[in-house]
Short mmCIF file of C-alpha atoms and ligand atoms in Angstrom, two decimals:
data_model
loop_
_atom_site.label_atom_id
_atom_site.label_comp_id
_atom_site.label_asym_id
_atom_site.label_seq_id
_atom_site.Cartn_x
_atom_site.Cartn_y
_atom_site.Cartn_z
CA MET A 170 0.00 -0.38 -0.17
CA ARG A 171 1.38 3.71 -1.15
CA ILE A 172 -0.08 6.16 0.57
CA ASP A 173 0.83 9.38 0.71
CA LEU A 174 -0.68 12.19 3.17
CA HIS A 175 0.01 15.78 2.06
CA ALA A 176 -1.05 17.05 -1.66
CA HIS A 177 -2.29 20.41 -2.91
CA SER A 178 -4.22 21.77 -5.62
CA ASN A 179 -5.46 24.37 -7.54
CA VAL A 180 -7.69 25.00 -4.42
CA SER A 181 -4.67 26.84 -2.48
CA ASP A 182 -0.90 26.91 -4.02
CA GLY A 183 -1.10 23.83 -5.56
CA THR A 184 -1.50 23.33 -9.85
CA GLU A 185 -3.71 21.42 -10.84
CA THR A 186 -7.09 20.79 -10.53
CA PRO A 187 -7.96 18.74 -8.01
CA ALA A 188 -8.61 15.94 -10.21
CA GLN A 189 -5.42 16.32 -11.70
CA VAL A 190 -4.29 15.72 -8.49
CA MET A 191 -6.42 12.04 -8.10
CA ALA A 192 -5.29 11.49 -11.61
CA SER A 193 -1.53 12.16 -11.11
CA ALA A 194 -1.65 10.07 -7.85
CA ALA A 195 -3.29 7.52 -9.72
CA ARG A 196 0.08 7.45 -12.13
CA ALA A 197 2.39 7.92 -9.61
CA GLY A 198 1.27 4.36 -8.41
CA LEU A 199 -0.79 5.75 -5.51
CA ASP A 200 -3.39 3.62 -3.53
CA VAL A 201 -4.43 6.34 -1.36
CA ILE A 202 -4.09 9.89 -1.73
CA ALA A 203 -5.16 12.72 1.24
CA LEU A 204 -5.94 16.53 -0.58
CA THR A 205 -4.99 18.71 2.16
CA ASP A 206 -5.32 22.35 0.73
CA HIS A 207 -4.50 25.70 2.67
CA ASP A 208 -7.11 26.36 4.95
CA SER A 209 -9.97 25.23 2.20
CA THR A 210 -12.02 21.90 1.64
CA ASP A 211 -13.42 23.03 -1.17
CA GLY A 212 -11.58 20.52 -3.25
CA TRP A 213 -13.00 17.51 -1.20
CA GLU A 214 -16.24 17.05 -3.95
CA GLU A 215 -14.21 17.24 -7.34
CA ALA A 216 -11.62 14.89 -6.07
CA SER A 217 -14.13 12.26 -4.32
CA ARG A 218 -15.35 12.16 -8.27
CA THR A 219 -12.24 11.81 -9.51
CA ALA A 220 -10.56 9.42 -7.21
CA LEU A 221 -13.01 6.99 -8.01
CA LYS A 222 -12.64 7.22 -11.80
CA CYS A 223 -8.94 6.43 -10.69
CA GLY A 224 -9.03 4.29 -9.01
CA VAL A 225 -7.28 5.94 -5.42
CA ALA A 226 -8.65 6.49 -1.96
CA LEU A 227 -8.88 10.01 -0.84
CA VAL A 228 -8.23 11.00 2.00
CA PRO A 229 -10.11 14.42 2.49
CA GLY A 230 -8.32 17.11 4.23
CA MET A 231 -6.99 20.18 5.12
CA GLU A 232 -3.58 22.19 6.23
CA ILE A 233 -4.06 24.97 8.32
CA SER A 234 -2.15 28.27 8.80
CA CYS A 235 -1.38 28.49 12.53
CA ARG A 236 0.43 30.98 14.28
CA THR A 237 2.13 30.97 18.24
CA ALA A 238 1.44 34.58 20.46
CA GLU A 239 5.91 34.31 19.92
CA GLY A 240 4.79 35.12 15.93
CA ILE A 241 6.03 31.73 14.96
CA SER A 242 4.20 29.87 11.81
CA VAL A 243 2.92 26.70 12.45
CA HIS A 244 1.01 24.11 10.17
CA LEU A 245 -1.40 21.43 10.96
CA LEU A 246 -3.38 18.87 8.86
CA SER A 247 -6.60 18.10 9.51
CA TYR A 248 -8.09 14.66 8.36
CA LEU A 249 -10.96 13.44 7.89
CA HIS A 250 -13.23 16.56 10.15
CA ASP A 251 -16.69 17.52 8.76
CA PRO A 252 -16.14 20.49 6.62
CA SER A 253 -19.65 22.27 8.05
CA HIS A 254 -18.76 22.18 11.96
CA ALA A 255 -19.00 26.14 12.56
CA GLY A 256 -16.20 26.31 15.13
CA LEU A 257 -13.10 25.52 12.23
CA LEU A 258 -15.58 26.71 9.26
CA GLU A 259 -15.32 30.37 11.25
CA GLU A 260 -10.99 30.40 11.94
CA ILE A 261 -10.73 29.77 8.25
CA THR A 262 -12.94 31.40 6.80
CA LYS A 263 -11.31 34.88 8.87
CA ALA A 264 -7.96 33.27 7.43
CA LYS A 265 -9.01 33.70 3.99
CA ALA A 266 -10.34 37.00 4.43
CA ALA A 267 -7.02 37.83 6.34
CA ARG A 268 -4.95 36.17 3.31
CA LEU A 269 -6.86 38.21 0.93
CA THR A 270 -6.28 41.89 2.42
CA ARG A 271 -2.47 40.88 3.15
CA ALA A 272 -2.01 39.57 -0.83
CA GLU A 273 -3.30 43.11 -1.60
CA ARG A 274 -0.78 44.86 0.83
CA MET A 275 2.13 42.73 -0.41
CA VAL A 276 1.33 43.47 -3.89
CA THR A 277 1.01 47.14 -3.11
CA LEU A 278 4.75 46.87 -1.77
CA LEU A 279 5.55 45.19 -4.37
CA ALA A 280 4.66 47.24 -6.78
CA GLU A 281 6.87 50.20 -5.84
CA ASP A 282 10.10 48.22 -7.12
CA TYR A 283 8.98 45.93 -9.57
CA PRO A 284 6.28 45.31 -12.64
CA LEU A 285 3.45 43.58 -10.56
CA SER A 286 -0.05 44.34 -10.64
CA TRP A 287 -2.59 43.13 -8.67
CA ASP A 288 -4.29 41.95 -11.77
CA ASP A 289 -1.32 40.13 -12.62
CA VAL A 290 -1.58 37.98 -9.29
CA ILE A 291 -5.08 37.50 -9.73
CA HIS A 292 -4.46 35.75 -13.16
CA HIS A 293 -2.69 33.18 -11.41
CA VAL A 294 -5.56 32.52 -8.43
CA ALA A 295 -8.51 29.63 -9.56
CA PRO A 296 -11.90 31.28 -8.67
CA GLY A 297 -12.27 31.30 -4.54
CA ALA A 298 -8.99 29.49 -4.00
CA THR A 299 -7.16 30.37 -0.83
CA LEU A 300 -5.24 33.14 -1.85
CA GLY A 301 -0.98 32.66 -0.81
CA ARG A 302 2.52 33.91 -1.56
CA PRO A 303 2.88 31.28 -4.22
CA HIS A 304 0.56 33.08 -6.79
CA ILE A 305 2.20 35.99 -6.06
CA ALA A 306 6.27 34.20 -6.86
CA ASP A 307 3.81 33.32 -10.25
CA ALA A 308 3.72 36.51 -10.83
CA LEU A 309 6.72 37.71 -10.19
CA VAL A 310 7.73 34.92 -12.59
CA ALA A 311 6.04 35.67 -15.19
CA ALA A 312 6.99 39.60 -15.46
CA GLY A 313 10.78 37.36 -15.78
CA VAL A 314 11.39 38.59 -12.40
CA VAL A 315 12.68 35.56 -10.65
CA ALA A 316 13.11 31.83 -12.56
CA ASP A 317 10.45 29.62 -9.94
CA ARG A 318 8.71 30.09 -7.11
CA SER A 319 11.33 28.52 -5.04
CA GLU A 320 13.90 32.01 -6.18
CA ALA A 321 10.82 33.81 -5.04
CA PHE A 322 10.31 32.25 -2.21
CA ALA A 323 14.55 32.22 -1.03
CA SER A 324 14.83 35.92 -1.74
CA ILE A 325 11.44 38.57 -2.78
CA LEU A 326 8.87 36.61 -0.40
CA THR A 327 10.46 35.76 2.35
CA SER A 328 9.16 36.14 5.73
CA HIS A 329 12.19 38.60 6.32
CA SER A 330 12.21 40.05 3.82
CA ARG A 331 10.53 44.30 3.70
CA TYR A 332 6.98 42.84 1.62
CA PHE A 333 6.41 40.66 3.37
CA VAL A 334 3.09 40.94 5.47
CA GLN A 335 1.79 38.43 7.76
CA HIS A 336 -2.55 37.53 8.24
CA TYR A 337 -4.43 36.76 10.92
CA ALA A 338 -3.93 32.98 12.08
CA PRO A 339 -5.44 31.16 14.63
CA ASP A 340 -3.34 29.85 17.58
CA PRO A 341 -1.91 25.78 16.92
CA ALA A 342 -3.14 24.91 20.11
CA LEU A 343 -6.94 26.33 19.44
CA ALA A 344 -6.83 24.80 15.98
CA VAL A 345 -5.79 21.44 17.47
CA GLU A 346 -9.06 22.04 19.55
CA LEU A 347 -11.49 23.15 16.89
CA VAL A 348 -9.88 19.86 14.01
CA ARG A 349 -10.95 17.06 17.58
CA ALA A 350 -13.82 19.33 17.73
CA ALA A 351 -15.06 18.51 14.24
CA GLY A 352 -14.08 15.04 14.80
CA GLY A 353 -11.03 15.43 13.05
CA VAL A 354 -7.66 13.95 12.98
CA PRO A 355 -4.48 16.79 13.70
CA VAL A 356 -1.07 16.40 12.51
CA PHE A 357 1.72 18.55 13.26
CA ALA A 358 3.01 19.18 9.49
CA HIS A 359 6.83 19.78 8.72
CA PRO A 360 7.27 20.71 12.43
CA VAL A 361 10.86 20.73 12.43
CA ALA A 362 11.21 22.51 8.47
CA SER A 363 13.79 24.88 9.90
CA ALA A 364 14.44 26.65 6.49
CA ARG A 365 11.28 27.88 5.93
CA GLY A 366 11.56 29.87 9.90
CA ARG A 367 11.88 29.68 13.37
CA ILE A 368 10.45 26.87 14.53
CA VAL A 369 8.71 26.00 17.72
CA GLY A 370 9.62 25.46 20.77
CA GLU A 371 8.59 22.59 23.71
CA ARG A 372 5.70 24.85 25.18
CA THR A 373 3.83 24.74 22.11
CA TYR A 374 4.60 21.25 21.42
CA ARG A 375 2.92 21.03 25.26
CA GLU A 376 -0.52 23.19 24.45
CA MET A 377 -1.01 21.29 21.40
CA ILE A 378 -1.06 17.52 22.92
CA ASP A 379 -2.79 18.61 25.36
CA ALA A 380 -5.27 19.99 23.13
CA GLY A 381 -5.85 16.79 21.64
CA LEU A 382 -2.97 16.20 18.57
CA LEU A 383 -2.88 13.16 17.03
CA GLY A 384 0.69 12.86 15.08
CA LEU A 385 3.45 14.85 13.92
CA GLU A 386 4.36 14.07 9.95
CA ILE A 387 8.02 13.45 10.55
CA GLU A 388 8.83 11.80 7.07
CA HIS A 389 9.05 14.94 5.00
CA ARG A 390 11.17 16.14 3.27
CA ASP A 391 11.51 19.85 5.06
CA ASN A 392 12.78 18.28 8.23
CA PRO A 393 16.65 18.02 8.63
CA GLU A 394 17.54 14.65 9.79
CA GLU A 395 19.03 16.32 13.32
CA GLY A 396 15.46 17.23 14.12
CA ARG A 397 13.23 13.65 13.03
CA ASP A 398 15.32 11.85 16.22
CA PHE A 399 13.32 14.29 18.40
CA LEU A 400 10.06 13.79 17.11
CA ARG A 401 11.00 10.20 17.36
CA GLY A 402 11.42 10.77 20.42
CA LEU A 403 8.24 12.90 21.45
CA ALA A 404 5.55 10.55 19.10
CA ALA A 405 7.11 7.51 21.52
CA GLU A 406 6.61 9.34 24.77
CA HIS A 407 3.40 10.96 24.29
CA GLU A 408 1.67 7.60 21.78
CA LEU A 409 1.61 9.88 18.65
CA LEU A 410 0.62 8.72 14.97
CA VAL A 411 3.92 9.00 12.73
CA THR A 412 3.48 10.37 8.84
CA GLY A 413 5.57 10.16 6.13
CA SER A 414 4.12 13.03 2.91
CA SER A 415 5.09 14.79 0.07
CA ASP A 416 3.61 17.47 0.48
CA TYR A 417 2.69 17.80 -3.43
CA HIS A 418 2.17 21.30 -5.34
CA GLY A 419 2.49 20.10 -8.60
CA ALA A 420 4.56 21.95 -10.72
CA GLY A 421 5.00 24.83 -7.80
CA LYS A 422 7.21 22.86 -6.11
CA PRO A 423 10.10 19.69 -7.18
CA ASN A 424 8.21 17.51 -4.58
CA ARG A 425 6.82 14.65 -5.93
CA LEU A 426 3.88 12.60 -4.70
CA GLY A 427 4.96 9.68 -2.91
CA GLU A 428 8.31 10.33 -2.05
CA ASN A 429 7.38 9.74 1.57
CA LEU A 430 4.45 7.41 2.53
CA THR A 431 2.71 6.50 5.70
CA ALA A 432 2.57 3.28 7.20
CA PRO A 433 -1.54 1.32 6.81
CA GLU A 434 -1.30 1.07 10.15
CA VAL A 435 -1.24 4.22 10.50
CA LEU A 436 -4.02 5.35 8.33
CA ALA A 437 -5.76 2.72 9.91
CA ARG A 438 -5.97 4.49 13.36
CA ILE A 439 -6.33 7.78 11.59
CA GLU A 440 -9.63 5.69 10.06
CA ASP A 441 -10.55 4.94 13.28
CA LEU A 442 -9.98 8.35 15.10
CA GLY A 443 -11.56 10.67 11.76
CA THR A 444 -15.10 10.60 12.62
CA GLY A 445 -16.36 13.97 11.13
CA THR A 446 -15.93 12.65 6.72
CA PRO A 447 -15.25 9.21 5.98
CA ILE A 448 -12.34 8.19 3.70
CA VAL A 449 -13.86 8.10 -0.04
CA ARG A 450 -13.08 4.19 -1.64
CA PRO A 451 -13.22 3.07 -4.55
CA PRO A 452 -15.34 -0.42 -5.06
CA SER A 453 -11.94 -2.62 -6.51
CA ARG A 454 -9.92 -0.68 -2.72
CA ARG A 455 -12.14 -1.72 -0.30
CA PRO A 456 -11.27 -4.54 2.12
P1 AMP B 230 1.88 31.78 2.62
O1 AMP B 230 0.98 30.53 3.40
O2 AMP B 230 1.33 32.59 1.62
O3 AMP B 230 2.55 32.47 3.64
O4 AMP B 230 2.54 31.14 2.03
C1 AMP B 230 3.65 29.54 2.63
C2 AMP B 230 3.43 29.14 1.20
O5 AMP B 230 3.50 29.07 0.66
C3 AMP B 230 3.35 27.28 1.92
O6 AMP B 230 2.30 26.66 2.14
C4 AMP B 230 4.35 26.93 0.73
O7 AMP B 230 3.52 25.93 0.07
C5 AMP B 230 4.95 27.90 -0.10
N1 AMP B 230 6.12 27.98 -0.34
C6 AMP B 230 7.21 27.69 0.72
N2 AMP B 230 7.82 27.93 0.56
C7 AMP B 230 8.13 27.44 -0.85
C8 AMP B 230 9.59 27.04 -1.84
N3 AMP B 230 10.57 27.23 -1.32
N4 AMP B 230 8.91 27.69 -3.02
C9 AMP B 230 7.35 27.08 -3.11
N5 AMP B 230 6.55 26.96 -2.25
C10 AMP B 230 7.06 27.71 -1.33
FE1 FE B 231 1.48 25.36 -0.12
FE1 FE B 232 2.99 23.53 5.18
ZN1 ZN B 233 1.41 21.37 2.36
#
């Protein structure tokens, strides 16, 4: 069983439609794929329909952008939650609106120094999609300012850049609580991805675990090897699930589907614990 529990479509900052992600998952020889768009579940329906046709099983998911009181960014994966849970929906709706204002402010700052307009950015965003820096990167690529998203993130769009603006994001412990309340399985995404920015310390792990955190995404290309041992220790100590995933973004990132995998026993636990929405399985994949 080849199981990849982290992928994005153009419902957020991936470059493929949910249907195309399902087809790519089948082509990559995956049996199970999770669709985990940033702050949105809008891709679930299309993904469910097409997963069945492609012969892959779909784990409906989401990746919630959070920020600690010290200002450290945390990404929380949620699997199998109820997408209509009011508390969770309120937070992601608030975050999505804030992302729009934030992108507008970033573009205003960028337009002082680069040939970039709001229309250039919107051109790269599917209707209703969760707006992020990757879309601004796409406009900078189209304008010939940078070669690709990676170059944009290494320079103009880093969180240290003068063009960077923050957006509202819930505290990670609150997000964990809401995911659990919605019947979902919260898993801390790429927890020690130090190249992306500051990483959290013991206190945040404790708060998230106390709030009901159920897993750690340890096998992820952004987690340096040194940090993985620490995470394995933490997982053993607190009986947390350990996942491995690609964080596929289509052509938007070098990450390839299936480059990291999650064990079938772990998926079985996620399926037991997740009560908000079921895994979508094509007939041939029903046990
Ligand atoms: P934002 O949510 O707008 O703050 O943008 C962060 C998103 O940008 C993350 O979810 C990543 O998917 C994406 N990202 C971060 N670093 C890179 C990179 N080097 N290349 C492409 N995409 C990236
Ligand atoms: Fe992303
Ligand atoms: Fe992430
Ligand atoms: Zn992701």
